[in-house]
Amino acid sequence: MGKVYYLSKNVVIGLLVLTTISLATIIGLSIAYDKEKSKDRDKPGGGAPDSTTTMHTTMPTPGSIQKEPWDLYRLPDSLVPVFYNVTLWPRLKSNADGLFIFTGHSSVVFKCVKETDLIIIHCNKLNLTNLYGHHAYLRGLGEAAAPPIRKAWLVVKTEYLAIQLGSPLAVGASYELHTAFQGELADDLEGFYRSEYFEDGVKKVVAVSQMEATYARKAFPCFDEPAMKAIFYVTIIHDRTTVALSNGREIDTTNDVIDGVPVRLTAFEGTQRMSTYLLAFIVCDFVYIQSTQNNSLLVRIWARRKAIDDGHGDYALSVTGPILHFYEHYYNVAYPLSKSDQIALPDFNAGAMENWGLVTYRETALLYDPILSSTGNKQRIIAIISHELAHMWFGNLVTMKWWNDLWLNEGFASYVEYLGADYAEPTWNIKDQIILYDVHKGFAVDALASSHPLSRREEEVNDSAQISGMFNVISYSKGAAVLRMLSEFLTEPVFAKGLSSYLITFAFENTVYTDLWDHLQQAVENTPDIRIPDTVHNIMNHWTLQMGFPLVTIDTRTGCVTQNHFLLDPDAVVDRPSEFNYTWIVPIKWMKTGVEQEQYWLLHKTDINSGMRVSGEEWLLANTNVSGYFRVNYDPSNWDRLLSLLNTNHKALSVMNRAQIIDDAFNLARGKIINTTLALKTTKYLSKERDYIPWETALRNFDFYILMFDRSEVYGSLQAYLRKQIQPLFEHFKTITANWTKVPAGHTDQYNQITAVGLACSMGVEGCRVLIESWYRQWMEDPQRNPIHPNLKSTVYCSAIAFGGVEEWDFAWMMFKNATLASEASKLRAAMACTKIPWLLNRYLEYTVDPTKIRKQDTTSTIQHVAQNVVGLPLAWKFVRERWSYIFQQYGKGSFSVSNLISGITKRFSTEFELHELKKFKEDNLYLGFGSATGTLEQAIETTTANFKWVKENKAHVLAWLTEESA
Ligand code: BES
Ligand code: ZN
């Protein structure tokens, strides 16, 4: 049984800094009183008793019905953290065992709000150091005496440190729990981990953290749930040649010598009251550029020295100020912190992470080279910065209570990122692109019977895999689309007003999604001239509590309007009941013959709107600018009128509407609601189309045809048709770029040029292959001078490698290894998957699981690139099946990656055999589970089934139509 230690009020516990000890050795502690500093700060000292015990680890009792509190994934509600002192010392050099480790100690002051004799706190993969015979040390604050620790043990499955006390804690009293620990600074991209890179031939190590969703517990014991907000006082111990960063401003640095090692202690200001998943700790020797906003807010961009010296952080710095400014106005709440750091990391699993005050990025998501990077790279950077900065308020200042509401956090940021980016780059029309990158993406998954509602009940989301599984297309893209629809029907000022009062009311607190609806409702009620047919709450429930979306059918002969749950595969069985019977309250913006009409609300399954009758030359278009999250179908005569409008005067419709007609038609055809030939007819006008969004939409739909047919005889006619359609666009760009020597002026025109060149080459347009081969050849002859414009690099590299042989591939590999700009490396990495030579592809697949060749962060996306290639698909699929358990264990825990891998590989599956293989793959690996990718696998099976049927039913018609049209 443990002893009790009482410390009088004026005795302050000092610090425990762990010495460099290997994981296996018995641990000695140094304890001393710190006379100089307040209890908030710990300082190393020496001379303390050594004590040892074995660590116990329990596994949950099998078969027990009444689960123990430590077998439950959710923390009990008896203890509430107030503040933490965390000291961490990452070692950037490996120890005698070849391991990189970190040591640390931390204390948490918590309040007991319900009687309990049990302390349960998250703790994962940490070796706890013994404190007086226990894993932890407890002390009472104020008058409270700490009960004795009877037993302390780690629970592996639920990732807890559990402490059984000899008597209960007093309700209302506060206590301080102290732990000291050692962890591995592994290269696993989770928790406190290490990233490595070479600078001037020397290997450098960076210690960095990624806490979301459940990895803070891997850095120090903590109450690791989003609602357990607290203040964090962080101190980092590090080499004097390095710099330490965390969420707050650095307020103190002192040099010291610990265990003979000269070190620096950097202390940071206490954070705001915040969630653990937003913490960040970094030690590196990066440098920064800075600007000061309003004289007080410090804005810095950090990166490797070479990247900063080459000016790669300049673009990010230049847009950060304006974007923060935009959000301060939009939310009507000042930026809540005193600094904003953003840092580019060589190894990073997600694209970026919104740690409060210290946002972390992949290099490709933050660093821009004006000479070498493409317009697409630039847009990705501004979009991602805008997304993460949106979270500084929505998500960080006000946080969801639990992960079931993640959609609100990510969906919201995915919507407003377009607004922030548009403010900083007003000429780009970036807001239109939401339909490509979110609305259509949401539709694709949400049209499956295996989709799921945006909103999950709290009890449905428990363990880490379920939490990671929430970071999916539905949360991000449907979330964004639905919030955009809400903002559209409330109007932006009302939406922003409600939002602002929500943020002010719940600042530093946690919410559930209905809190937002309440504040938006208030805003509606305070605005006299806005009318909605029901409360925000009731309207939105239809969109968040049931999966899917409606297909609205308008019969313009009768004015009859109907809605149905749209399914990509009409035969799929929907076994998920809905309290609304799959009907929605649908806000319909629409126009008649070019004239906008008053918004119409479809409140029932069917309705008559006589205003929607049209005749003669009139036409009707509903869901203008895709402002609603639904698809539209018309009676055949209105379809004909829209088709003829496209063919005669397509500019009468906005780019978004042109894109939407194509996308709706193709998807309705896939859902067997209209004929495939009608869908194909919407693309006839493309020979006159010069805008990006309609072209991109069409190509994504044709991409499906390419995937389905590029291994069959249909492919020849498809190529001929697309060649015919793309030819004029290719010529157009050739002319306006003066024979490819200039860049089109418009932002999206630059994108469309890439489309034109890419498609023209793959469809065999005359002159294209020669052009590309000569550019690549020139580069191979003089690697110092790359004649290929950055915008065209991805396309040109891919085509040149596809046309070329080993020599072209090996050259790309060499340039990849030498690249100092991550986005350049990334283009080459994708292009190397374009070769048609099987052994090169197989060798490349092997490289993907060798971290000395391909960074771990890039493994799954590289395999996906190979699977995109028609020759690579069977190789990649075989590779993945053979090594599934390794891949899953190495890369499976993270959020997007394995899930993306499954959807990437199965995208072109369309045969009965492939369906069978997929199902077998599922069965064979059930013992391992699919973690966060479970949902994606089900979706892949459903999509393959639908594809298989679609191909069988449509192949002949498609072939006939294409043959006729390409003649
Ligand atoms: N909070 C996420 C990062 C994240 C994702 C953490 C998954 C843990 C698991 C961040 O805000 C984010 O959404 N990043 C996106 C970029 C964004 C522009 C969609 C990403 O990483 O791709
Ligand atoms: Zn996000």
mmCIF file of C-alpha atoms and ligand atoms in Angstrom, residues 210 212-213 277 348-354 380 383-385 387-388 391 409-410 413-414 417 468 471 476 894-896, ligand 1:
data_model
loop_
_atom_site.group_PDB
_atom_site.id
_atom_site.type_symbol
_atom_site.label_atom_id
_atom_site.label_comp_id
_atom_site.label_asym_id
_atom_site.label_seq_id
_atom_site.Cartn_x
_atom_site.Cartn_y
_atom_site.Cartn_z
ATOM 1 C CA GLN A 210 0.387 16.205 -33.268
ATOM 2 C CA GLU A 212 -5.532 15.696 -32.406
ATOM 3 C CA ALA A 213 -7.468 13.675 -31.814
ATOM 4 C CA TYR A 277 -5.893 18.297 -28.555
ATOM 5 C CA PHE A 348 3.512 15.649 -40.951
ATOM 6 C CA ASN A 349 0.608 13.278 -41.288
ATOM 7 C CA ALA A 350 -2.336 15.554 -42.006
ATOM 8 C CA GLY A 351 -2.140 18.610 -44.261
ATOM 9 C CA ALA A 352 -2.165 21.007 -41.334
ATOM 10 C CA MET A 353 -3.261 21.237 -37.717
ATOM 11 C CA GLU A 354 -4.876 24.176 -35.966
ATOM 12 C CA ARG A 380 -3.754 25.105 -51.652
ATOM 13 C CA ALA A 383 -7.012 27.624 -48.557
ATOM 14 C CA ILE A 384 -5.328 25.598 -45.879
ATOM 15 C CA ILE A 385 -4.083 28.645 -43.969
ATOM 16 C CA HIS A 387 -9.026 26.810 -42.918
ATOM 17 C CA GLU A 388 -6.709 26.537 -39.930
ATOM 18 C CA HIS A 391 -10.436 27.222 -36.337
ATOM 19 C CA ASN A 409 -15.799 22.012 -36.390
ATOM 20 C CA GLU A 410 -14.390 20.688 -39.666
ATOM 21 C CA ALA A 413 -13.773 25.579 -41.270
ATOM 22 C CA SER A 414 -14.148 23.887 -44.658
ATOM 23 C CA GLU A 417 -11.951 28.850 -45.566
ATOM 24 C CA SER A 468 -10.477 9.139 -36.251
ATOM 25 C CA PHE A 471 -12.550 12.886 -39.980
ATOM 26 C CA TYR A 476 -15.717 17.973 -44.007
ATOM 27 C CA GLY A 894 -4.065 8.115 -38.468
ATOM 28 C CA SER A 895 -7.067 9.758 -39.908
ATOM 29 C CA PHE A 896 -7.270 10.137 -43.629
HETATM 30 N N1 BES B 1 -7.917 19.442 -37.566
HETATM 31 C C1 BES B 1 -7.475 19.100 -38.859
HETATM 32 C C2 BES B 1 -6.231 18.256 -38.867
HETATM 33 C C3 BES B 1 -6.474 16.828 -38.492
HETATM 34 C C4 BES B 1 -7.071 15.985 -39.369
HETATM 35 C C5 BES B 1 -6.094 16.358 -37.269
HETATM 36 C C6 BES B 1 -7.304 14.683 -39.022
HETATM 37 C C7 BES B 1 -6.335 15.054 -36.889
HETATM 38 C C8 BES B 1 -6.933 14.210 -37.776
HETATM 39 C C9 BES B 1 -7.211 20.342 -39.707
HETATM 40 O O1 BES B 1 -7.940 21.459 -39.349
HETATM 41 C C10 BES B 1 -7.606 19.988 -41.097
HETATM 42 O O2 BES B 1 -8.775 19.816 -41.341
HETATM 43 N N2 BES B 1 -6.656 19.843 -42.000
HETATM 44 C C11 BES B 1 -6.918 19.456 -43.355
HETATM 45 C C12 BES B 1 -6.755 20.607 -44.276
HETATM 46 C C13 BES B 1 -7.984 21.314 -44.642
HETATM 47 C C14 BES B 1 -7.708 22.438 -45.608
HETATM 48 C C15 BES B 1 -9.100 20.447 -45.161
HETATM 49 C C16 BES B 1 -5.896 18.418 -43.739
HETATM 50 O O3 BES B 1 -5.027 18.117 -42.943
HETATM 51 O O4 BES B 1 -6.012 17.882 -44.838
#
